[in-house]
mmCIF file with all atom_site columns, N, CA and C in Angstrom:
data_model
loop_
_atom_site.group_PDB
_atom_site.id
_atom_site.type_symbol
_atom_site.label_atom_id
_atom_site.label_alt_id
_atom_site.label_comp_id
_atom_site.label_asym_id
_atom_site.label_entity_id
_atom_site.label_seq_id
_atom_site.pdbx_PDB_ins_code
_atom_site.Cartn_x
_atom_site.Cartn_y
_atom_site.Cartn_z
_atom_site.occupancy
_atom_site.B_iso_or_equiv
_atom_site.pdbx_formal_charge
_atom_site.auth_seq_id
_atom_site.auth_comp_id
_atom_site.auth_asym_id
_atom_site.auth_atom_id
_atom_site.pdbx_PDB_model_num
ATOM 1   N N  . MET R 1 1  ? -62.251 162.257 13.257  1.00 86.00 ? 16 MET R N  1
ATOM 2   C CA . MET R 1 1  ? -63.093 163.142 12.485  1.00 86.00 ? 16 MET R CA 1
ATOM 3   C C  . MET R 1 1  ? -63.705 162.345 11.324  1.00 86.00 ? 16 MET R C  1
ATOM 4   N N  . LYS R 1 2  ? -64.969 162.569 11.064  1.00 92.00 ? 17 LYS R N  1
ATOM 5   C CA . LYS R 1 2  ? -65.664 161.854 10.004  1.00 92.00 ? 17 LYS R CA 1
ATOM 6   C C  . LYS R 1 2  ? -65.140 162.278 8.631   1.00 92.00 ? 17 LYS R C  1
ATOM 7   N N  . PRO R 1 3  ? -65.183 161.354 7.647   1.00 94.00 ? 18 PRO R N  1
ATOM 8   C CA . PRO R 1 3  ? -64.710 161.680 6.303   1.00 94.00 ? 18 PRO R CA 1
ATOM 9   C C  . PRO R 1 3  ? -65.412 162.902 5.708   1.00 94.00 ? 18 PRO R C  1
ATOM 10  N N  . LYS R 1 4  ? -66.706 162.981 5.905   1.00 94.00 ? 19 LYS R N  1
ATOM 11  C CA . LYS R 1 4  ? -67.483 164.107 5.373   1.00 94.00 ? 19 LYS R CA 1
ATOM 12  C C  . LYS R 1 4  ? -66.977 165.425 5.964   1.00 94.00 ? 19 LYS R C  1
ATOM 13  N N  . THR R 1 5  ? -66.732 165.441 7.254   1.00 95.00 ? 20 THR R N  1
ATOM 14  C CA . THR R 1 5  ? -66.249 166.642 7.935   1.00 95.00 ? 20 THR R CA 1
ATOM 15  C C  . THR R 1 5  ? -64.865 167.025 7.436   1.00 95.00 ? 20 THR R C  1
ATOM 16  N N  . ARG R 1 6  ? -63.991 166.033 7.263   1.00 95.00 ? 21 ARG R N  1
ATOM 17  C CA . ARG R 1 6  ? -62.638 166.315 6.768   1.00 95.00 ? 21 ARG R CA 1
ATOM 18  C C  . ARG R 1 6  ? -62.680 166.931 5.375   1.00 95.00 ? 21 ARG R C  1
ATOM 19  N N  . PHE R 1 7  ? -63.528 166.373 4.494   1.00 93.00 ? 22 PHE R N  1
ATOM 20  C CA . PHE R 1 7  ? -63.643 166.915 3.136   1.00 93.00 ? 22 PHE R CA 1
ATOM 21  C C  . PHE R 1 7  ? -64.159 168.347 3.173   1.00 93.00 ? 22 PHE R C  1
ATOM 22  N N  . LEU R 1 8  ? -65.230 168.585 3.924   1.00 93.00 ? 23 LEU R N  1
ATOM 23  C CA . LEU R 1 8  ? -65.827 169.923 3.956   1.00 93.00 ? 23 LEU R CA 1
ATOM 24  C C  . LEU R 1 8  ? -64.874 170.951 4.561   1.00 93.00 ? 23 LEU R C  1
ATOM 25  N N  . LYS R 1 9  ? -64.063 170.560 5.528   1.00 95.00 ? 24 LYS R N  1
ATOM 26  C CA . LYS R 1 9  ? -63.059 171.464 6.095   1.00 95.00 ? 24 LYS R CA 1
ATOM 27  C C  . LYS R 1 9  ? -62.072 171.896 5.015   1.00 95.00 ? 24 LYS R C  1
ATOM 28  N N  . MET R 1 10 ? -61.598 170.919 4.238   1.00 94.00 ? 25 MET R N  1
ATOM 29  C CA . MET R 1 10 ? -60.673 171.207 3.146   1.00 94.00 ? 25 MET R CA 1
ATOM 30  C C  . MET R 1 10 ? -61.346 172.108 2.114   1.00 94.00 ? 25 MET R C  1
ATOM 31  N N  . TYR R 1 11 ? -62.589 171.796 1.781   1.00 93.00 ? 26 TYR R N  1
ATOM 32  C CA . TYR R 1 11 ? -63.342 172.536 0.765   1.00 93.00 ? 26 TYR R CA 1
ATOM 33  C C  . TYR R 1 11 ? -63.491 174.009 1.151   1.00 93.00 ? 26 TYR R C  1
ATOM 34  N N  . PHE R 1 12 ? -63.863 174.289 2.379   1.00 93.00 ? 27 PHE R N  1
ATOM 35  C CA . PHE R 1 12 ? -64.102 175.671 2.799   1.00 93.00 ? 27 PHE R CA 1
ATOM 36  C C  . PHE R 1 12 ? -62.817 176.483 2.940   1.00 93.00 ? 27 PHE R C  1
ATOM 37  N N  . LYS R 1 13 ? -61.659 175.818 3.008   1.00 95.00 ? 28 LYS R N  1
ATOM 38  C CA . LYS R 1 13 ? -60.383 176.537 3.071   1.00 95.00 ? 28 LYS R CA 1
ATOM 39  C C  . LYS R 1 13 ? -59.910 176.990 1.687   1.00 95.00 ? 28 LYS R C  1
ATOM 40  N N  . LEU R 1 14 ? -60.478 176.411 0.633   1.00 93.00 ? 29 LEU R N  1
ATOM 41  C CA . LEU R 1 14 ? -60.052 176.744 -0.729  1.00 93.00 ? 29 LEU R CA 1
ATOM 42  C C  . LEU R 1 14 ? -60.649 178.068 -1.200  1.00 93.00 ? 29 LEU R C  1
ATOM 43  N N  . PRO R 1 15 ? -59.937 178.780 -2.088  1.00 94.00 ? 30 PRO R N  1
ATOM 44  C CA . PRO R 1 15 ? -60.505 179.994 -2.682  1.00 94.00 ? 30 PRO R CA 1
ATOM 45  C C  . PRO R 1 15 ? -61.687 179.640 -3.589  1.00 94.00 ? 30 PRO R C  1
ATOM 46  N N  . GLU R 1 16 ? -62.591 180.589 -3.795  1.00 91.00 ? 31 GLU R N  1
ATOM 47  C CA . GLU R 1 16 ? -63.786 180.376 -4.629  1.00 91.00 ? 31 GLU R CA 1
ATOM 48  C C  . GLU R 1 16 ? -63.433 179.838 -6.012  1.00 91.00 ? 31 GLU R C  1
ATOM 49  N N  . LYS R 1 17 ? -62.417 180.413 -6.645  1.00 91.00 ? 32 LYS R N  1
ATOM 50  C CA . LYS R 1 17 ? -62.048 179.993 -8.004  1.00 91.00 ? 32 LYS R CA 1
ATOM 51  C C  . LYS R 1 17 ? -61.663 178.517 -8.045  1.00 91.00 ? 32 LYS R C  1
ATOM 52  N N  . ALA R 1 18 ? -60.940 178.074 -7.057  1.00 89.00 ? 33 ALA R N  1
ATOM 53  C CA . ALA R 1 18 ? -60.496 176.678 -7.025  1.00 89.00 ? 33 ALA R CA 1
ATOM 54  C C  . ALA R 1 18 ? -61.678 175.728 -6.875  1.00 89.00 ? 33 ALA R C  1
ATOM 55  N N  . ARG R 1 19 ? -62.711 176.144 -6.211  1.00 88.00 ? 34 ARG R N  1
ATOM 56  C CA . ARG R 1 19 ? -63.889 175.290 -6.006  1.00 88.00 ? 34 ARG R CA 1
ATOM 57  C C  . ARG R 1 19 ? -64.650 175.048 -7.303  1.00 88.00 ? 34 ARG R C  1
ATOM 58  N N  . ARG R 1 20 ? -64.537 175.976 -8.252  1.00 89.00 ? 35 ARG R N  1
ATOM 59  C CA . ARG R 1 20 ? -65.283 175.858 -9.509  1.00 89.00 ? 35 ARG R CA 1
ATOM 60  C C  . ARG R 1 20 ? -64.548 175.056 -10.570 1.00 89.00 ? 35 ARG R C  1
ATOM 61  N N  . GLU R 1 21 ? -63.273 174.782 -10.358 1.00 87.00 ? 36 GLU R N  1
ATOM 62  C CA . GLU R 1 21 ? -62.494 174.049 -11.350 1.00 87.00 ? 36 GLU R CA 1
ATOM 63  C C  . GLU R 1 21 ? -62.911 172.579 -11.384 1.00 87.00 ? 36 GLU R C  1
ATOM 64  N N  . LEU R 1 22 ? -62.841 171.999 -12.581 1.00 78.00 ? 37 LEU R N  1
ATOM 65  C CA . LEU R 1 22 ? -63.150 170.583 -12.721 1.00 78.00 ? 37 LEU R CA 1
ATOM 66  C C  . LEU R 1 22 ? -62.006 169.772 -12.137 1.00 78.00 ? 37 LEU R C  1
ATOM 67  N N  . VAL R 1 23 ? -62.319 168.953 -11.188 1.00 78.00 ? 38 VAL R N  1
ATOM 68  C CA . VAL R 1 23 ? -61.262 168.209 -10.505 1.00 78.00 ? 38 VAL R CA 1
ATOM 69  C C  . VAL R 1 23 ? -61.534 166.713 -10.408 1.00 78.00 ? 38 VAL R C  1
ATOM 70  N N  . TYR R 1 24 ? -62.712 166.294 -10.761 1.00 78.00 ? 39 TYR R N  1
ATOM 71  C CA . TYR R 1 24 ? -63.072 164.909 -10.496 1.00 78.00 ? 39 TYR R CA 1
ATOM 72  C C  . TYR R 1 24 ? -63.905 164.372 -11.648 1.00 78.00 ? 39 TYR R C  1
ATOM 73  N N  . ASP R 1 25 ? -63.567 163.180 -12.112 1.00 85.00 ? 40 ASP R N  1
ATOM 74  C CA . ASP R 1 25 ? -64.318 162.535 -13.186 1.00 85.00 ? 40 ASP R CA 1
ATOM 75  C C  . ASP R 1 25 ? -65.067 161.355 -12.585 1.00 85.00 ? 40 ASP R C  1
ATOM 76  N N  . PHE R 1 26 ? -66.353 161.537 -12.363 1.00 77.00 ? 41 PHE R N  1
ATOM 77  C CA . PHE R 1 26 ? -67.182 160.518 -11.728 1.00 77.00 ? 41 PHE R CA 1
ATOM 78  C C  . PHE R 1 26 ? -68.026 159.837 -12.791 1.00 77.00 ? 41 PHE R C  1
ATOM 79  N N  . ALA R 1 27 ? -67.695 158.606 -13.126 1.00 80.00 ? 42 ALA R N  1
ATOM 80  C CA . ALA R 1 27 ? -68.428 157.829 -14.125 1.00 80.00 ? 42 ALA R CA 1
ATOM 81  C C  . ALA R 1 27 ? -68.570 158.610 -15.428 1.00 80.00 ? 42 ALA R C  1
ATOM 82  N N  . ASN R 1 28 ? -67.452 159.164 -15.887 1.00 86.00 ? 43 ASN R N  1
ATOM 83  C CA . ASN R 1 28 ? -67.389 159.948 -17.129 1.00 86.00 ? 43 ASN R CA 1
ATOM 84  C C  . ASN R 1 28 ? -68.210 161.225 -17.088 1.00 86.00 ? 43 ASN R C  1
ATOM 85  N N  . HIS R 1 29 ? -68.443 161.753 -15.906 1.00 86.00 ? 44 HIS R N  1
ATOM 86  C CA . HIS R 1 29 ? -69.120 163.041 -15.728 1.00 86.00 ? 44 HIS R CA 1
ATOM 87  C C  . HIS R 1 29 ? -68.199 163.942 -14.908 1.00 86.00 ? 44 HIS R C  1
ATOM 88  N N  . PRO R 1 30 ? -67.500 164.871 -15.580 1.00 90.00 ? 45 PRO R N  1
ATOM 89  C CA . PRO R 1 30 ? -66.606 165.765 -14.833 1.00 90.00 ? 45 PRO R CA 1
ATOM 90  C C  . PRO R 1 30 ? -67.369 166.592 -13.804 1.00 90.00 ? 45 PRO R C  1
ATOM 91  N N  . MET R 1 31 ? -66.769 166.774 -12.641 1.00 90.00 ? 46 MET R N  1
ATOM 92  C CA . MET R 1 31 ? -67.399 167.545 -11.561 1.00 90.00 ? 46 MET R CA 1
ATOM 93  C C  . MET R 1 31 ? -66.407 168.541 -10.984 1.00 90.00 ? 46 MET R C  1
ATOM 94  N N  . SER R 1 32 ? -66.934 169.663 -10.558 1.00 91.00 ? 47 SER R N  1
ATOM 95  C CA . SER R 1 32 ? -66.116 170.622 -9.814  1.00 91.00 ? 47 SER R CA 1
ATOM 96  C C  . SER R 1 32 ? -66.226 170.264 -8.333  1.00 91.00 ? 47 SER R C  1
ATOM 97  N N  . LEU R 1 33 ? -65.391 170.891 -7.527  1.00 91.00 ? 48 LEU R N  1
ATOM 98  C CA . LEU R 1 33 ? -65.503 170.654 -6.085  1.00 91.00 ? 48 LEU R CA 1
ATOM 99  C C  . LEU R 1 33 ? -66.844 171.152 -5.556  1.00 91.00 ? 48 LEU R C  1
ATOM 100 N N  . ASN R 1 34 ? -67.423 172.177 -6.189  1.00 93.00 ? 49 ASN R N  1
ATOM 101 C CA . ASN R 1 34 ? -68.749 172.652 -5.771  1.00 93.00 ? 49 ASN R CA 1
ATOM 102 C C  . ASN R 1 34 ? -69.775 171.530 -5.878  1.00 93.00 ? 49 ASN R C  1
ATOM 103 N N  . VAL R 1 35 ? -69.784 170.846 -7.010  1.00 92.00 ? 50 VAL R N  1
ATOM 104 C CA . VAL R 1 35 ? -70.751 169.760 -7.216  1.00 92.00 ? 50 VAL R CA 1
ATOM 105 C C  . VAL R 1 35 ? -70.451 168.596 -6.273  1.00 92.00 ? 50 VAL R C  1
ATOM 106 N N  . CYS R 1 36 ? -69.175 168.267 -6.130  1.00 93.00 ? 51 CYS R N  1
ATOM 107 C CA . CYS R 1 36 ? -68.799 167.188 -5.200  1.00 93.00 ? 51 CYS R CA 1
ATOM 108 C C  . CYS R 1 36 ? -69.282 167.505 -3.790  1.00 93.00 ? 51 CYS R C  1
ATOM 109 N N  . SER R 1 37 ? -69.101 168.752 -3.366  1.00 94.00 ? 52 SER R N  1
ATOM 110 C CA . SER R 1 37 ? -69.501 169.111 -2.001  1.00 94.00 ? 52 SER R CA 1
ATOM 111 C C  . SER R 1 37 ? -71.013 169.022 -1.822  1.00 94.00 ? 52 SER R C  1
ATOM 112 N N  . LEU R 1 38 ? -71.777 169.375 -2.848  1.00 95.00 ? 53 LEU R N  1
ATOM 113 C CA . LEU R 1 38 ? -73.239 169.245 -2.757  1.00 95.00 ? 53 LEU R CA 1
ATOM 114 C C  . LEU R 1 38 ? -73.637 167.783 -2.594  1.00 95.00 ? 53 LEU R C  1
ATOM 115 N N  . GLU R 1 39 ? -73.028 166.909 -3.388  1.00 94.00 ? 54 GLU R N  1
ATOM 116 C CA . GLU R 1 39 ? -73.324 165.475 -3.288  1.00 94.00 ? 54 GLU R CA 1
ATOM 117 C C  . GLU R 1 39 ? -72.968 164.946 -1.897  1.00 94.00 ? 54 GLU R C  1
ATOM 118 N N  . ILE R 1 40 ? -71.828 165.376 -1.388  1.00 95.00 ? 55 ILE R N  1
ATOM 119 C CA . ILE R 1 40 ? -71.366 164.905 -0.081  1.00 95.00 ? 55 ILE R CA 1
ATOM 120 C C  . ILE R 1 40 ? -72.237 165.461 1.038   1.00 95.00 ? 55 ILE R C  1
ATOM 121 N N  . ARG R 1 41 ? -72.573 166.744 0.981   1.00 96.00 ? 56 ARG R N  1
ATOM 122 C CA . ARG R 1 41 ? -73.413 167.352 2.029   1.00 96.00 ? 56 ARG R CA 1
ATOM 123 C C  . ARG R 1 41 ? -74.802 166.735 2.080   1.00 96.00 ? 56 ARG R C  1
ATOM 124 N N  . ASP R 1 42 ? -75.330 166.337 0.905   1.00 97.00 ? 57 ASP R N  1
ATOM 125 C CA . ASP R 1 42 ? -76.671 165.751 0.855   1.00 97.00 ? 57 ASP R CA 1
ATOM 126 C C  . ASP R 1 42 ? -76.673 164.253 1.147   1.00 97.00 ? 57 ASP R C  1
ATOM 127 N N  . ASP R 1 43 ? -75.508 163.692 1.453   1.00 95.00 ? 58 ASP R N  1
ATOM 128 C CA . ASP R 1 43 ? -75.374 162.260 1.767   1.00 95.00 ? 58 ASP R CA 1
ATOM 129 C C  . ASP R 1 43 ? -75.959 161.356 0.688   1.00 95.00 ? 58 ASP R C  1
ATOM 130 N N  . THR R 1 44 ? -75.707 161.691 -0.572  1.00 96.00 ? 59 THR R N  1
ATOM 131 C CA . THR R 1 44 ? -76.189 160.852 -1.670  1.00 96.00 ? 59 THR R CA 1
ATOM 132 C C  . THR R 1 44 ? -75.253 159.658 -1.840  1.00 96.00 ? 59 THR R C  1
ATOM 133 N N  . PRO R 1 45 ? -75.725 158.611 -2.505  1.00 95.00 ? 60 PRO R N  1
ATOM 134 C CA . PRO R 1 45 ? -74.831 157.481 -2.788  1.00 95.00 ? 60 PRO R CA 1
ATOM 135 C C  . PRO R 1 45 ? -73.603 157.937 -3.590  1.00 95.00 ? 60 PRO R C  1
ATOM 136 N N  . SER R 1 46 ? -73.808 158.871 -4.514  1.00 92.00 ? 61 SER R N  1
ATOM 137 C CA . SER R 1 46 ? -72.680 159.409 -5.286  1.00 92.00 ? 61 SER R CA 1
ATOM 138 C C  . SER R 1 46 ? -71.698 160.114 -4.364  1.00 92.00 ? 61 SER R C  1
ATOM 139 N N  . GLY R 1 47 ? -72.208 160.857 -3.404  1.00 94.00 ? 62 GLY R N  1
ATOM 140 C CA . GLY R 1 47 ? -71.353 161.564 -2.457  1.00 94.00 ? 62 GLY R CA 1
ATOM 141 C C  . GLY R 1 47 ? -70.487 160.615 -1.652  1.00 94.00 ? 62 GLY R C  1
ATOM 142 N N  . LYS R 1 48 ? -71.063 159.499 -1.256  1.00 94.00 ? 63 LYS R N  1
ATOM 143 C CA . LYS R 1 48 ? -70.302 158.501 -0.497  1.00 94.00 ? 63 LYS R CA 1
ATOM 144 C C  . LYS R 1 48 ? -69.203 157.881 -1.360  1.00 94.00 ? 63 LYS R C  1
ATOM 145 N N  . LYS R 1 49 ? -69.522 157.642 -2.638  1.00 92.00 ? 64 LYS R N  1
ATOM 146 C CA . LYS R 1 49 ? -68.526 157.102 -3.561  1.00 92.00 ? 64 LYS R CA 1
ATOM 147 C C  . LYS R 1 49 ? -67.401 158.102 -3.792  1.00 92.00 ? 64 LYS R C  1
ATOM 148 N N  . ILE R 1 50 ? -67.765 159.365 -3.925  1.00 92.00 ? 65 ILE R N  1
ATOM 149 C CA . ILE R 1 50 ? -66.779 160.425 -4.142  1.00 92.00 ? 65 ILE R CA 1
ATOM 150 C C  . ILE R 1 50 ? -65.812 160.480 -2.965  1.00 92.00 ? 65 ILE R C  1
ATOM 151 N N  . LEU R 1 51 ? -66.334 160.469 -1.749  1.00 93.00 ? 66 LEU R N  1
ATOM 152 C CA . LEU R 1 51 ? -65.475 160.490 -0.559  1.00 93.00 ? 66 LEU R CA 1
ATOM 153 C C  . LEU R 1 51 ? -64.498 159.319 -0.568  1.00 93.00 ? 66 LEU R C  1
ATOM 154 N N  . LYS R 1 52 ? -65.012 158.155 -0.904  1.00 93.00 ? 67 LYS R N  1
ATOM 155 C CA . LYS R 1 52 ? -64.169 156.962 -0.911  1.00 93.00 ? 67 LYS R CA 1
ATOM 156 C C  . LYS R 1 52 ? -63.080 157.073 -1.976  1.00 93.00 ? 67 LYS R C  1
ATOM 157 N N  . GLU R 1 53 ? -63.455 157.497 -3.187  1.00 89.00 ? 68 GLU R N  1
ATOM 158 C CA . GLU R 1 53 ? -62.487 157.574 -4.278  1.00 89.00 ? 68 GLU R CA 1
ATOM 159 C C  . GLU R 1 53 ? -61.473 158.695 -4.079  1.00 89.00 ? 68 GLU R C  1
ATOM 160 N N  . LEU R 1 54 ? -61.841 159.744 -3.363  1.00 88.00 ? 69 LEU R N  1
ATOM 161 C CA . LEU R 1 54 ? -60.897 160.824 -3.085  1.00 88.00 ? 69 LEU R CA 1
ATOM 162 C C  . LEU R 1 54 ? -60.008 160.508 -1.882  1.00 88.00 ? 69 LEU R C  1
ATOM 163 N N  . GLY R 1 55 ? -60.251 159.370 -1.238  1.00 90.00 ? 70 GLY R N  1
ATOM 164 C CA . GLY R 1 55 ? -59.390 158.937 -0.139  1.00 90.00 ? 70 GLY R CA 1
ATOM 165 C C  . GLY R 1 55 ? -59.790 159.454 1.228   1.00 90.00 ? 70 GLY R C  1
ATOM 166 N N  . TYR R 1 56 ? -61.029 159.865 1.389   1.00 89.00 ? 71 TYR R N  1
ATOM 167 C CA . TYR R 1 56 ? -61.487 160.362 2.687   1.00 89.00 ? 71 TYR R CA 1
ATOM 168 C C  . TYR R 1 56 ? -62.100 159.262 3.542   1.00 89.00 ? 71 TYR R C  1
ATOM 169 N N  . GLU R 1 57 ? -62.274 158.070 3.018   1.00 82.00 ? 72 GLU R N  1
ATOM 170 C CA . GLU R 1 57 ? -62.808 156.957 3.816   1.00 82.00 ? 72 GLU R CA 1
ATOM 171 C C  . GLU R 1 57 ? -61.812 155.844 3.884   1.00 82.00 ? 72 GLU R C  1
#
């Protein structure tokens, strides 16, 4: 299974409230899982870095 698919599967299993919590500090910019998922779904360079740093690659 691709890293992107694994992350999105985990993301969609979480409750709405958990998705909005700040969970990731990307280059001193805190992000919620909602923002991380947008970056990952859009295949941005930031999204690829996020996947790698979260251990999905």
